[in-house]
Structure formats: C-alpha cells, structure tokens
Amino acid sequence: MKRRLTFRSIAGAIAFGWLFASLFAADTASQTRSTAPPAAAGPKVEKIDEKRFAELLKPNGKPLLINFWATWCEPCRQEFPDLVKIDAEYKGKIDFITISLDFEEEIATTVPKFLAEMKATMPTFLLVTADETAAIQMVSKDWAGALPFTVIYASDGTMSYFRQGIVKHDVLQAELDKLLKP
Amino acid sequence: MVKAYNDRINAIAAEYEARGIRFIGINSNATESLEWVTSDAKEVGYKFPVLIDKGNVLADKLGATVTPEVYFVNKEGVLLYHGAIDNDRSGKNIQDHYLKTAFDAALGGKAIEKTRTNAFGCTIKRAGTAGE
C-alpha cells in the first residue's frame, strides 16, 4: 500500500482515530449487565448469520428498504421515528426490514425495548457474524460500516439509493415514490 | 461495548508504544465539545493523547466515516493498515486481531496481509450535515 499522507505530525506514529468518544456519547442502553435481565416486551428480533443476511438483501417482488442501526448509535435512534412513519405509509407497497448491530445479548432486552418504545412493527433482525468486513461489502463497496445506513433496492435487485448517516423522511418518500410510480 | 474497546485499546497502546509505535486518539465528532472530550478522556484514562479534529478536517482528509476507525502509518507517512481493531466488537470472541497483526508484521519487516477491514460503528458526526 503506497498511499502517501503529507502531514508530518503523525510521521512515524499511529493516527488512531475517530474514536471512543462517540461510543461514550451514545446512550447507555448497551452497558454490560452482571445478571441477565428479564426479556423486554416488544417485537421479536431474529438472530441471523451471514448466510441468512445474504438472503435478506434480495428483494422479493417489491422494492426493499433496509435500515442498519444499533441502540448505541445516537443518530440511529434520532432517525427511527421517521422510519416508523415510512413503514406505516408504505405498508404493503414495499418490504421494509431493519437490521440491528447490537450485541447478541441485547436481542431479547435492549433491542425489543427500543422497538416497543418506537412502536416499530417492521421485521427486525440482529446480525451476528465473525466477518463484518464481508457483511458490509455484501451491501456496498462504498460503505465502511458506519451507522445508521439505509439502502433501497428496486424490485429487480438493483440498488437505487443509499445513505450513510441520518436519513430524512421526505427524501425516503421521494426515493420510494420513484420506484412505485406506474 | 465501550468498556471492551477502552480496555483493549489501552492494552494495545501500552504493548506497542513500548515497541516504538505512537498512538493518538482523534475525536472528529462535531457534537462533542472540548470540555466533554477532555473530561471523558480523563475518566476513561486513555494511555495516549486525544486530539479534537475541529471541522472534521483530518477525518475528511483521510476519508474516515466510522468510530472507531484506525489508521496505521509508518514514519514516511505511508498508510499500512486501515480499518477495525479486531473482528469482534464485543471483545468476547476475537479471532482476528487485525491491528496487532498489522503491527507485528510491520515491526518484523514483513508485508501486512490484511491492509483494509471494516466494522460496524457509529457514523462520525460531521459539522453541518443533515439527512439527505
């Protein structure tokens, strides 16, 4: 690898970046607990591996909207109400799923609790894989894994839109309407 | 998850600084103040300096998008490895220590096999961005 960096301040050193502060800024929903808490009321979240993940990326006759998120990601939590609105508005016209990247131990607690608070009803899966690089690349070569991430596939499987970062309700509406117009 | 990363990165920094690799932590989140980052860094007890990247200048220059995201450069400024610290964010079942493996290869004068990886993390909160 011969990509050259021109600033001298880190010559000979590690530029170690973009770090933990944002993880600290996230809510405390994913704090480790010393005892297993009772399962939260809320939608059932299905654990998936990379094989099932690959299947979920394929549309099934309708446009497919997928949102990747986690409870520890504050921007994910901020945009969620808009996603719930979209789900209600496009029910039956598109397939909409969300994929949580929370830790596996949160699958019956923090994740469904958050979904219940949001009154979310779209199917939610929790991805557990030892190779996140491969999973991320399955979705897009332009994605580094930052959450939230939203992608829309047309019914023929082509990717018609993606957004790394908070997505706006009216933007999603416009993108979905493009695919649904007769 | 936060605690798992703190302990790991402090341990890695302690081990490899002794072998000549300098560590710098950089906060590029526009939503976090200097005061907050300072008190947080003190509370966590990072074993390396933490700098604020005001206006995301460094993040933009390097194309950083996710936290955490590491860049390993040699003293000539050549990027040797970029991406995740290891393959398991939870720290409970790490099978691939990407960053340490890259360090060991570089320190041993060998080529780094995996020069680029990815991991899920929170997006860097850049100044002036909004949903599109």
mmCIF file of N, CA, C and O in Angstrom, chain A residues 1-7 9-25 30 72-75 101 103 105 127 130 132-133 136-137 143-148 161 163-168 171, chain B residues 1-2 5-6 9 21-22 24-29 32 36 40 44 46 61-62 64-79 87 89-90 92 103 115 117-123 130-132:
data_model
loop_
_atom_site.group_PDB
_atom_site.id
_atom_site.type_symbol
_atom_site.label_atom_id
_atom_site.label_comp_id
_atom_site.label_asym_id
_atom_site.label_seq_id
_atom_site.Cartn_x
_atom_site.Cartn_y
_atom_site.Cartn_z
ATOM 1 N N MET A 1 0.861 -1.178 0.000
ATOM 2 C CA MET A 1 0.000 0.000 0.000
ATOM 3 C C MET A 1 0.893 1.222 0.000
ATOM 4 O O MET A 1 1.721 1.381 0.871
ATOM 5 N N LYS A 2 0.717 2.133 -1.035
ATOM 6 C CA LYS A 2 1.640 3.248 -1.147
ATOM 7 C C LYS A 2 0.929 4.596 -1.072
ATOM 8 O O LYS A 2 1.434 5.598 -1.503
ATOM 9 N N ARG A 3 -0.274 4.583 -0.513
ATOM 10 C CA ARG A 3 -0.973 5.862 -0.403
ATOM 11 C C ARG A 3 -0.188 6.740 0.552
ATOM 12 O O ARG A 3 0.140 6.340 1.657
ATOM 13 N N ARG A 4 0.115 7.957 0.145
ATOM 14 C CA ARG A 4 1.006 8.807 0.915
ATOM 15 C C ARG A 4 0.235 9.888 1.644
ATOM 16 O O ARG A 4 -0.635 10.525 1.088
ATOM 17 N N LEU A 5 0.603 10.123 2.877
ATOM 18 C CA LEU A 5 -0.010 11.186 3.652
ATOM 19 C C LEU A 5 0.996 12.297 3.767
ATOM 20 O O LEU A 5 2.171 12.052 3.991
ATOM 21 N N THR A 6 0.559 13.521 3.622
ATOM 22 C CA THR A 6 1.538 14.603 3.537
ATOM 23 C C THR A 6 1.778 15.312 4.855
ATOM 24 O O THR A 6 2.739 16.010 4.999
ATOM 25 N N PHE A 7 0.909 15.148 5.825
ATOM 26 C CA PHE A 7 1.144 15.905 7.043
ATOM 27 C C PHE A 7 2.180 15.191 7.900
ATOM 28 O O PHE A 7 2.207 13.978 7.974
ATOM 29 N N SER A 9 2.807 15.612 11.156
ATOM 30 C CA SER A 9 2.607 15.486 12.605
ATOM 31 C C SER A 9 2.466 14.063 13.063
ATOM 32 O O SER A 9 2.701 13.755 14.199
ATOM 33 N N ILE A 10 2.096 13.162 12.171
ATOM 34 C CA ILE A 10 1.952 11.797 12.626
ATOM 35 C C ILE A 10 2.961 10.868 11.972
ATOM 36 O O ILE A 10 2.825 9.666 12.027
ATOM 37 N N ALA A 11 4.001 11.418 11.317
ATOM 38 C CA ALA A 11 5.013 10.564 10.717
ATOM 39 C C ALA A 11 5.618 9.704 11.800
ATOM 40 O O ALA A 11 5.976 10.177 12.866
ATOM 41 N N GLY A 12 5.714 8.467 11.528
ATOM 42 C CA GLY A 12 6.302 7.567 12.492
ATOM 43 C C GLY A 12 5.360 7.179 13.593
ATOM 44 O O GLY A 12 5.766 6.548 14.549
ATOM 45 N N ALA A 13 4.101 7.563 13.477
ATOM 46 C CA ALA A 13 3.184 7.301 14.586
ATOM 47 C C ALA A 13 1.905 6.693 14.063
ATOM 48 O O ALA A 13 1.688 6.589 12.878
ATOM 49 N N ILE A 14 1.077 6.316 14.983
ATOM 50 C CA ILE A 14 -0.248 5.840 14.632
ATOM 51 C C ILE A 14 -1.197 7.003 14.625
ATOM 52 O O ILE A 14 -1.255 7.749 15.573
ATOM 53 N N ALA A 15 -1.925 7.169 13.549
ATOM 54 C CA ALA A 15 -3.087 8.045 13.618
ATOM 55 C C ALA A 15 -4.220 7.147 14.018
ATOM 56 O O ALA A 15 -4.687 6.351 13.233
ATOM 57 N N PHE A 16 -4.629 7.283 15.211
ATOM 58 C CA PHE A 16 -5.617 6.370 15.733
ATOM 59 C C PHE A 16 -6.881 7.144 15.937
ATOM 60 O O PHE A 16 -6.919 8.047 16.725
ATOM 61 N N GLY A 17 -7.838 6.855 15.163
ATOM 62 C CA GLY A 17 -8.845 7.881 15.109
ATOM 63 C C GLY A 17 -10.271 7.514 15.317
ATOM 64 O O GLY A 17 -10.642 6.372 15.459
ATOM 65 N N TRP A 18 -10.990 8.545 15.375
ATOM 66 C CA TRP A 18 -12.450 8.607 15.234
ATOM 67 C C TRP A 18 -13.105 7.732 16.269
ATOM 68 O O TRP A 18 -13.923 6.919 15.968
ATOM 69 N N LEU A 19 -12.743 8.001 17.452
ATOM 70 C CA LEU A 19 -12.747 7.008 18.491
ATOM 71 C C LEU A 19 -13.926 6.954 19.416
ATOM 72 O O LEU A 19 -15.032 7.339 19.127
ATOM 73 N N PHE A 20 -13.522 6.599 20.584
ATOM 74 C CA PHE A 20 -14.433 6.122 21.604
ATOM 75 C C PHE A 20 -15.389 7.181 22.074
ATOM 76 O O PHE A 20 -16.395 6.851 22.618
ATOM 77 N N ALA A 21 -15.053 8.452 21.884
ATOM 78 C CA ALA A 21 -15.923 9.490 22.413
ATOM 79 C C ALA A 21 -17.330 9.319 21.903
ATOM 80 O O ALA A 21 -18.281 9.482 22.628
ATOM 81 N N SER A 22 -17.468 8.966 20.625
ATOM 82 C CA SER A 22 -18.828 8.843 20.124
ATOM 83 C C SER A 22 -19.485 7.625 20.697
ATOM 84 O O SER A 22 -20.679 7.563 20.859
ATOM 85 N N LEU A 23 -18.719 6.610 21.027
ATOM 86 C CA LEU A 23 -19.302 5.456 21.673
ATOM 87 C C LEU A 23 -19.770 5.837 23.064
ATOM 88 O O LEU A 23 -20.797 5.380 23.528
ATOM 89 N N PHE A 24 -18.996 6.717 23.726
ATOM 90 C CA PHE A 24 -19.408 7.161 25.046
ATOM 91 C C PHE A 24 -20.638 8.034 24.977
ATOM 92 O O PHE A 24 -21.474 7.996 25.840
ATOM 93 N N ALA A 25 -20.736 8.815 23.892
ATOM 94 C CA ALA A 25 -21.846 9.740 23.771
ATOM 95 C C ALA A 25 -23.152 9.013 23.533
ATOM 96 O O ALA A 25 -24.216 9.539 23.772
ATOM 97 N N SER A 30 -26.489 -0.117 26.020
ATOM 98 C CA SER A 30 -25.725 -1.339 25.803
ATOM 99 C C SER A 30 -24.693 -1.596 26.889
ATOM 100 O O SER A 30 -23.720 -2.281 26.681
ATOM 101 N N TRP A 72 -26.913 1.681 20.456
ATOM 102 C CA TRP A 72 -25.817 2.504 20.976
ATOM 103 C C TRP A 72 -25.455 3.654 20.032
ATOM 104 O O TRP A 72 -24.564 4.443 20.304
ATOM 105 N N CYS A 73 -26.156 3.734 18.935
ATOM 106 C CA CYS A 73 -25.857 4.740 17.915
ATOM 107 C C CYS A 73 -26.910 5.852 17.988
ATOM 108 O O CYS A 73 -28.058 5.663 17.582
ATOM 109 N N GLU A 74 -26.527 7.004 18.537
ATOM 110 C CA GLU A 74 -27.491 8.087 18.749
ATOM 111 C C GLU A 74 -28.173 8.564 17.471
ATOM 112 O O GLU A 74 -29.391 8.758 17.446
ATOM 113 N N PRO A 75 -27.445 8.753 16.369
ATOM 114 C CA PRO A 75 -28.143 9.160 15.131
ATOM 115 C C PRO A 75 -29.169 8.120 14.674
ATOM 116 O O PRO A 75 -30.199 8.470 14.085
ATOM 117 N N LEU A 101 -27.288 -3.965 14.792
ATOM 118 C CA LEU A 101 -25.916 -4.411 15.032
ATOM 119 C C LEU A 101 -25.574 -4.325 16.517
ATOM 120 O O LEU A 101 -24.408 -4.189 16.902
ATOM 121 N N PHE A 103 -25.196 -6.001 20.298
ATOM 122 C CA PHE A 103 -24.588 -7.268 20.678
ATOM 123 C C PHE A 103 -25.671 -8.316 20.894
ATOM 124 O O PHE A 103 -26.804 -7.996 21.256
ATOM 125 N N GLU A 105 -26.341 -10.335 23.192
ATOM 126 C CA GLU A 105 -27.027 -10.440 24.493
ATOM 127 C C GLU A 105 -28.149 -9.412 24.645
ATOM 128 O O GLU A 105 -28.927 -9.479 25.573
ATOM 129 N N LEU A 127 -27.778 -9.098 13.378
ATOM 130 C CA LEU A 127 -26.728 -9.818 12.667
ATOM 131 C C LEU A 127 -25.562 -10.143 13.591
ATOM 132 O O LEU A 127 -25.033 -9.263 14.269
ATOM 133 N N ALA A 130 -18.701 -13.261 12.343
ATOM 134 C CA ALA A 130 -17.286 -13.097 12.698
ATOM 135 C C ALA A 130 -16.547 -12.285 11.635
ATOM 136 O O ALA A 130 -15.391 -11.929 11.824
ATOM 137 N N GLU A 132 -17.294 -9.000 9.782
ATOM 138 C CA GLU A 132 -18.132 -7.834 9.474
ATOM 139 C C GLU A 132 -17.692 -7.179 8.173
ATOM 140 O O GLU A 132 -18.489 -6.572 7.465
ATOM 141 N N THR A 133 -16.422 -7.289 7.859
ATOM 142 C CA THR A 133 -15.936 -6.724 6.583
ATOM 143 C C THR A 133 -16.717 -7.331 5.424
ATOM 144 O O THR A 133 -17.194 -6.617 4.538
ATOM 145 N N ILE A 136 -20.397 -6.154 5.375
ATOM 146 C CA ILE A 136 -20.531 -4.763 4.924
ATOM 147 C C ILE A 136 -20.352 -4.687 3.407
ATOM 148 O O ILE A 136 -21.094 -4.005 2.705
ATOM 149 N N GLN A 137 -19.383 -5.423 2.904
ATOM 150 C CA GLN A 137 -19.111 -5.420 1.463
ATOM 151 C C GLN A 137 -20.263 -6.039 0.672
ATOM 152 O O GLN A 137 -20.471 -5.693 -0.488
ATOM 153 N N TRP A 143 -19.421 1.424 1.483
ATOM 154 C CA TRP A 143 -19.819 1.559 2.882
ATOM 155 C C TRP A 143 -18.711 1.034 3.784
ATOM 156 O O TRP A 143 -18.219 -0.069 3.599
ATOM 157 N N ALA A 144 -18.338 1.875 4.778
ATOM 158 C CA ALA A 144 -17.282 1.455 5.698
ATOM 159 C C ALA A 144 -17.841 0.819 6.963
ATOM 160 O O ALA A 144 -17.084 0.391 7.820
ATOM 161 N N GLY A 145 -19.173 0.773 7.063
ATOM 162 C CA GLY A 145 -19.786 0.149 8.240
ATOM 163 C C GLY A 145 -20.386 1.154 9.200
ATOM 164 O O GLY A 145 -20.861 0.785 10.277
ATOM 165 N N ALA A 146 -20.363 2.427 8.858
ATOM 166 C CA ALA A 146 -20.893 3.451 9.764
ATOM 167 C C ALA A 146 -22.422 3.377 9.810
ATOM 168 O O ALA A 146 -23.081 3.207 8.783
ATOM 169 N N LEU A 147 -22.952 3.523 11.005
ATOM 170 C CA LEU A 147 -24.394 3.502 11.206
ATOM 171 C C LEU A 147 -24.891 4.889 11.576
ATOM 172 O O LEU A 147 -24.174 5.658 12.228
ATOM 173 N N PRO A 148 -26.121 5.239 11.237
ATOM 174 C CA PRO A 148 -27.084 4.421 10.504
ATOM 175 C C PRO A 148 -26.773 4.361 9.005
ATOM 176 O O PRO A 148 -26.092 5.239 8.473
ATOM 177 N N TYR A 161 -30.801 3.525 -4.049
ATOM 178 C CA TYR A 161 -30.473 4.630 -3.136
ATOM 179 C C TYR A 161 -29.736 4.070 -1.951
ATOM 180 O O TYR A 161 -30.027 2.956 -1.472
ATOM 181 N N ARG A 163 -27.765 5.724 1.854
ATOM 182 C CA ARG A 163 -27.405 6.899 2.654
ATOM 183 C C ARG A 163 -26.673 6.438 3.897
ATOM 184 O O ARG A 163 -27.183 5.615 4.658
ATOM 185 N N GLN A 164 -25.474 6.940 4.102
ATOM 186 C CA GLN A 164 -24.721 6.683 5.331
ATOM 187 C C GLN A 164 -24.936 7.901 6.223
ATOM 188 O O GLN A 164 -24.524 8.992 5.874
ATOM 189 N N GLY A 165 -25.583 7.719 7.358
ATOM 190 C CA GLY A 165 -25.941 8.837 8.218
ATOM 191 C C GLY A 165 -27.447 8.946 8.311
ATOM 192 O O GLY A 165 -28.186 8.167 7.699
ATOM 193 N N ILE A 166 -27.893 9.957 9.082
ATOM 194 C CA ILE A 166 -29.336 10.130 9.289
ATOM 195 C C ILE A 166 -30.034 10.362 7.949
ATOM 196 O O ILE A 166 -29.572 11.149 7.123
ATOM 197 N N VAL A 167 -31.163 9.690 7.782
ATOM 198 C CA VAL A 167 -31.937 9.836 6.546
ATOM 199 C C VAL A 167 -33.221 10.599 6.883
ATOM 200 O O VAL A 167 -33.788 10.444 7.950
ATOM 201 N N LYS A 168 -33.645 11.438 5.969
ATOM 202 C CA LYS A 168 -34.844 12.257 6.213
ATOM 203 C C LYS A 168 -36.085 11.608 5.613
ATOM 204 O O LYS A 168 -36.022 10.984 4.549
ATOM 205 N N VAL A 171 -36.958 12.632 1.979
ATOM 206 C CA VAL A 171 -36.013 12.085 0.997
ATOM 207 C C VAL A 171 -36.370 10.619 0.718
ATOM 208 O O VAL A 171 -36.402 10.183 -0.434
ATOM 209 N N MET B 1 -19.921 -2.483 25.398
ATOM 210 C CA MET B 1 -19.102 -2.380 24.200
ATOM 211 C C MET B 1 -18.038 -1.309 24.387
ATOM 212 O O MET B 1 -16.881 -1.486 24.033
ATOM 213 N N VAL B 2 -18.424 -0.195 24.962
ATOM 214 C CA VAL B 2 -17.498 0.911 25.176
ATOM 215 C C VAL B 2 -16.350 0.449 26.056
ATOM 216 O O VAL B 2 -15.183 0.652 25.737
ATOM 217 N N TYR B 5 -13.841 -1.817 24.292
ATOM 218 C CA TYR B 5 -12.886 -1.123 23.428
ATOM 219 C C TYR B 5 -11.854 -0.360 24.248
ATOM 220 O O TYR B 5 -10.672 -0.351 23.896
ATOM 221 N N ASN B 6 -12.264 0.288 25.327
ATOM 222 C CA ASN B 6 -11.312 1.056 26.131
ATOM 223 C C ASN B 6 -10.181 0.188 26.629
ATOM 224 O O ASN B 6 -9.007 0.519 26.471
ATOM 225 N N ILE B 9 -7.930 -1.107 23.712
ATOM 226 C CA ILE B 9 -7.042 -0.170 23.036
ATOM 227 C C ILE B 9 -5.968 0.339 23.990
ATOM 228 O O ILE B 9 -4.823 0.573 23.576
ATOM 229 N N ILE B 21 5.695 2.244 18.558
ATOM 230 C CA ILE B 21 4.569 2.753 17.772
ATOM 231 C C ILE B 21 3.809 3.772 18.611
ATOM 232 O O ILE B 21 3.332 3.462 19.695
ATOM 233 N N ARG B 22 3.688 4.983 18.109
ATOM 234 C CA ARG B 22 2.977 6.042 18.847
ATOM 235 C C ARG B 22 1.485 5.960 18.562
ATOM 236 O O ARG B 22 1.072 5.678 17.450
ATOM 237 N N ILE B 24 -2.263 8.004 18.843
ATOM 238 C CA ILE B 24 -3.001 9.261 19.003
ATOM 239 C C ILE B 24 -4.483 8.949 18.825
ATOM 240 O O ILE B 24 -4.861 8.265 17.872
ATOM 241 N N GLY B 25 -5.305 9.452 19.726
ATOM 242 C CA GLY B 25 -6.746 9.315 19.591
ATOM 243 C C GLY B 25 -7.291 10.618 19.045
ATOM 244 O O GLY B 25 -6.900 11.689 19.479
ATOM 245 N N ILE B 26 -8.185 10.542 18.075
ATOM 246 C CA ILE B 26 -8.712 11.751 17.457
ATOM 247 C C ILE B 26 -10.235 11.724 17.491
ATOM 248 O O ILE B 26 -10.855 10.764 17.054
ATOM 249 N N ASN B 27 -10.805 12.788 18.028
ATOM 250 C CA ASN B 27 -12.260 12.922 18.078
ATOM 251 C C ASN B 27 -12.693 13.891 16.996
ATOM 252 O O ASN B 27 -12.354 15.069 17.047
ATOM 253 N N SER B 28 -13.433 13.377 16.019
ATOM 254 C CA SER B 28 -13.894 14.215 14.910
ATOM 255 C C SER B 28 -15.375 14.544 14.993
ATOM 256 O O SER B 28 -15.952 15.102 14.061
ATOM 257 N N ASN B 29 -16.002 14.187 16.118
ATOM 258 C CA ASN B 29 -17.446 14.433 16.243
ATOM 259 C C ASN B 29 -17.713 15.908 16.515
ATOM 260 O O ASN B 29 -17.299 16.448 17.539
ATOM 261 N N GLU B 32 -19.414 17.035 19.953
ATOM 262 C CA GLU B 32 -18.766 16.868 21.271
ATOM 263 C C GLU B 32 -17.768 17.976 21.541
ATOM 264 O O GLU B 32 -16.854 18.220 20.763
ATOM 265 N N TRP B 36 -16.115 18.332 27.084
ATOM 266 C CA TRP B 36 -16.646 16.970 27.237
ATOM 267 C C TRP B 36 -15.570 15.931 26.898
ATOM 268 O O TRP B 36 -15.377 14.966 27.637
ATOM 269 N N ASP B 40 -14.038 13.282 29.517
ATOM 270 C CA ASP B 40 -14.265 11.883 29.177
ATOM 271 C C ASP B 40 -12.952 11.119 29.065
ATOM 272 O O ASP B 40 -12.800 10.002 29.579
ATOM 273 N N VAL B 44 -11.923 7.954 31.365
ATOM 274 C CA VAL B 44 -11.601 6.647 30.795
ATOM 275 C C VAL B 44 -10.163 6.269 31.109
ATOM 276 O O VAL B 44 -9.844 5.106 31.328
ATOM 277 N N TYR B 46 -7.355 7.196 29.044
ATOM 278 C CA TYR B 46 -6.637 6.775 27.843
ATOM 279 C C TYR B 46 -5.137 6.893 28.076
ATOM 280 O O TYR B 46 -4.665 7.847 28.694
ATOM 281 N N LYS B 61 -9.832 14.534 5.273
ATOM 282 C CA LYS B 61 -8.597 14.272 4.521
ATOM 283 C C LYS B 61 -8.347 12.763 4.378
ATOM 284 O O LYS B 61 -7.911 12.297 3.332
ATOM 285 N N LEU B 62 -8.648 12.032 5.449
ATOM 286 C CA LEU B 62 -8.393 10.602 5.419
ATOM 287 C C LEU B 62 -9.613 9.791 4.986
ATOM 288 O O LEU B 62 -9.513 8.580 4.822
ATOM 289 N N ALA B 64 -12.297 9.248 6.774
ATOM 290 C CA ALA B 64 -12.822 8.475 7.900
ATOM 291 C C ALA B 64 -14.319 8.698 8.023
ATOM 292 O O ALA B 64 -14.807 9.815 7.835
ATOM 293 N N THR B 65 -15.048 7.631 8.326
ATOM 294 C CA THR B 65 -16.505 7.760 8.415
ATOM 295 C C THR B 65 -17.094 7.145 9.679
ATOM 296 O O THR B 65 -18.194 7.496 10.074
ATOM 297 N N VAL B 66 -16.373 6.222 10.298
ATOM 298 C CA VAL B 66 -16.980 5.428 11.366
ATOM 299 C C VAL B 66 -16.114 5.471 12.618
ATOM 300 O O VAL B 66 -14.905 5.665 12.544
ATOM 301 N N THR B 67 -16.737 5.298 13.769
ATOM 302 C CA THR B 67 -15.984 5.239 15.025
ATOM 303 C C THR B 67 -16.177 3.882 15.685
ATOM 304 O O THR B 67 -17.310 3.422 15.828
ATOM 305 N N PRO B 68 -15.112 3.216 16.111
ATOM 306 C CA PRO B 68 -13.731 3.594 15.887
ATOM 307 C C PRO B 68 -13.218 3.162 14.516
ATOM 308 O O PRO B 68 -13.782 2.253 13.898
ATOM 309 N N GLU B 69 -12.200 3.829 14.047
ATOM 310 C CA GLU B 69 -11.594 3.514 12.752
ATOM 311 C C GLU B 69 -10.107 3.831 12.914
ATOM 312 O O GLU B 69 -9.775 4.940 13.329
ATOM 313 N N VAL B 70 -9.255 2.881 12.639
ATOM 314 C CA VAL B 70 -7.844 3.104 12.888
ATOM 315 C C VAL B 70 -7.055 3.229 11.595
ATOM 316 O O VAL B 70 -7.377 2.607 10.581
ATOM 317 N N TYR B 71 -6.017 4.042 11.673
ATOM 318 C CA TYR B 71 -5.080 4.229 10.564
ATOM 319 C C TYR B 71 -3.687 3.990 11.128
ATOM 320 O O TYR B 71 -3.297 4.619 12.105
ATOM 321 N N PHE B 72 -2.979 3.110 10.500
ATOM 322 C CA PHE B 72 -1.613 2.807 10.923
ATOM 323 C C PHE B 72 -0.693 3.295 9.818
ATOM 324 O O PHE B 72 -0.750 2.788 8.697
ATOM 325 N N VAL B 73 0.149 4.297 10.136
ATOM 326 C CA VAL B 73 1.057 4.836 9.135
ATOM 327 C C VAL B 73 2.488 4.662 9.611
ATOM 328 O O VAL B 73 2.759 4.686 10.810
ATOM 329 N N ASN B 74 3.396 4.520 8.662
ATOM 330 C CA ASN B 74 4.799 4.422 9.057
ATOM 331 C C ASN B 74 5.403 5.826 9.114
ATOM 332 O O ASN B 74 4.731 6.818 8.836
ATOM 333 N N LYS B 75 6.658 5.903 9.451
ATOM 334 C CA LYS B 75 7.260 7.227 9.665
ATOM 335 C C LYS B 75 7.436 8.017 8.378
ATOM 336 O O LYS B 75 7.656 9.221 8.406
ATOM 337 N N GLU B 76 7.289 7.336 7.250
ATOM 338 C CA GLU B 76 7.319 8.047 5.963
ATOM 339 C C GLU B 76 5.937 8.558 5.565
ATOM 340 O O GLU B 76 5.772 9.174 4.525
ATOM 341 N N GLY B 77 4.938 8.290 6.400
ATOM 342 C CA GLY B 77 3.580 8.751 6.100
ATOM 343 C C GLY B 77 2.804 7.823 5.196
ATOM 344 O O GLY B 77 1.747 8.179 4.681
ATOM 345 N N VAL B 78 3.307 6.629 4.981
ATOM 346 C CA VAL B 78 2.610 5.665 4.126
ATOM 347 C C VAL B 78 1.600 4.895 4.967
ATOM 348 O O VAL B 78 1.923 4.386 6.050
ATOM 349 N N LEU B 79 0.383 4.809 4.477
ATOM 350 C CA LEU B 79 -0.674 4.098 5.188
ATOM 351 C C LEU B 79 -0.453 2.597 5.043
ATOM 352 O O LEU B 79 -0.413 2.065 3.939
ATOM 353 N N ASN B 87 -11.830 -8.375 14.904
ATOM 354 C CA ASN B 87 -13.050 -8.809 14.207
ATOM 355 C C ASN B 87 -14.258 -8.955 15.120
ATOM 356 O O ASN B 87 -15.327 -9.367 14.672
ATOM 357 N N ARG B 89 -16.425 -6.795 17.859
ATOM 358 C CA ARG B 89 -16.656 -5.562 18.613
ATOM 359 C C ARG B 89 -16.881 -5.836 20.094
ATOM 360 O O ARG B 89 -16.463 -5.063 20.952
ATOM 361 N N SER B 90 -17.520 -6.939 20.405
ATOM 362 C CA SER B 90 -17.828 -7.220 21.824
ATOM 363 C C SER B 90 -16.570 -7.584 22.606
ATOM 364 O O SER B 90 -16.553 -7.468 23.827
ATOM 365 N N LYS B 92 -15.491 -10.501 23.058
ATOM 366 C CA LYS B 92 -15.648 -11.785 23.757
ATOM 367 C C LYS B 92 -15.118 -12.964 22.953
ATOM 368 O O LYS B 92 -14.828 -14.021 23.512
ATOM 369 N N PHE B 103 0.663 -4.526 13.182
ATOM 370 C CA PHE B 103 1.830 -4.028 13.908
ATOM 371 C C PHE B 103 2.958 -5.046 13.870
ATOM 372 O O PHE B 103 4.117 -4.718 13.588
ATOM 373 N N THR B 115 -4.733 -5.328 4.726
ATOM 374 C CA THR B 115 -4.435 -3.902 4.855
ATOM 375 C C THR B 115 -5.695 -3.064 5.030
ATOM 376 O O THR B 115 -5.621 -1.891 5.359
ATOM 377 N N THR B 117 -9.865 -3.390 6.556
ATOM 378 C CA THR B 117 -11.027 -4.116 7.071
ATOM 379 C C THR B 117 -12.105 -3.105 7.421
ATOM 380 O O THR B 117 -11.886 -1.898 7.372
ATOM 381 N N ASN B 118 -13.274 -3.636 7.754
ATOM 382 C CA ASN B 118 -14.388 -2.778 8.174
ATOM 383 C C ASN B 118 -15.042 -3.359 9.408
ATOM 384 O O ASN B 118 -14.943 -4.567 9.652
ATOM 385 N N ALA B 119 -15.713 -2.519 10.167
ATOM 386 C CA ALA B 119 -16.531 -2.996 11.272
ATOM 387 C C ALA B 119 -17.662 -2.000 11.456
ATOM 388 O O ALA B 119 -17.517 -0.814 11.145
ATOM 389 N N PHE B 120 -18.772 -2.477 11.960
ATOM 390 C CA PHE B 120 -19.895 -1.582 12.224
ATOM 391 C C PHE B 120 -19.547 -0.649 13.377
ATOM 392 O O PHE B 120 -18.922 -1.049 14.343
ATOM 393 N N GLY B 121 -19.956 0.588 13.244
ATOM 394 C CA GLY B 121 -19.721 1.570 14.297
ATOM 395 C C GLY B 121 -20.602 2.770 14.036
ATOM 396 O O GLY B 121 -21.357 2.784 13.064
ATOM 397 N N CYS B 122 -20.501 3.764 14.898
ATOM 398 C CA CYS B 122 -21.352 4.940 14.721
ATOM 399 C C CYS B 122 -20.720 5.887 13.708
ATOM 400 O O CYS B 122 -19.493 6.007 13.654
ATOM 401 N N THR B 123 -21.550 6.526 12.916
ATOM 402 C CA THR B 123 -21.039 7.467 11.931
ATOM 403 C C THR B 123 -20.398 8.662 12.626
ATOM 404 O O THR B 123 -20.842 9.073 13.705
ATOM 405 N N ALA B 130 -26.845 16.880 7.546
ATOM 406 C CA ALA B 130 -28.230 16.562 7.887
ATOM 407 C C ALA B 130 -28.673 15.463 6.962
ATOM 408 O O ALA B 130 -28.004 15.168 5.978
ATOM 409 N N GLY B 131 -29.747 14.836 7.267
ATOM 410 C CA GLY B 131 -30.218 13.731 6.448
ATOM 411 C C GLY B 131 -30.536 14.164 5.032
ATOM 412 O O GLY B 131 -31.100 15.224 4.827
ATOM 413 N N GLU B 132 -30.188 13.357 4.071
ATOM 414 C CA GLU B 132 -30.491 13.667 2.677
ATOM 415 C C GLU B 132 -31.214 12.495 2.070
ATOM 416 O O GLU B 132 -30.966 11.376 2.404
#
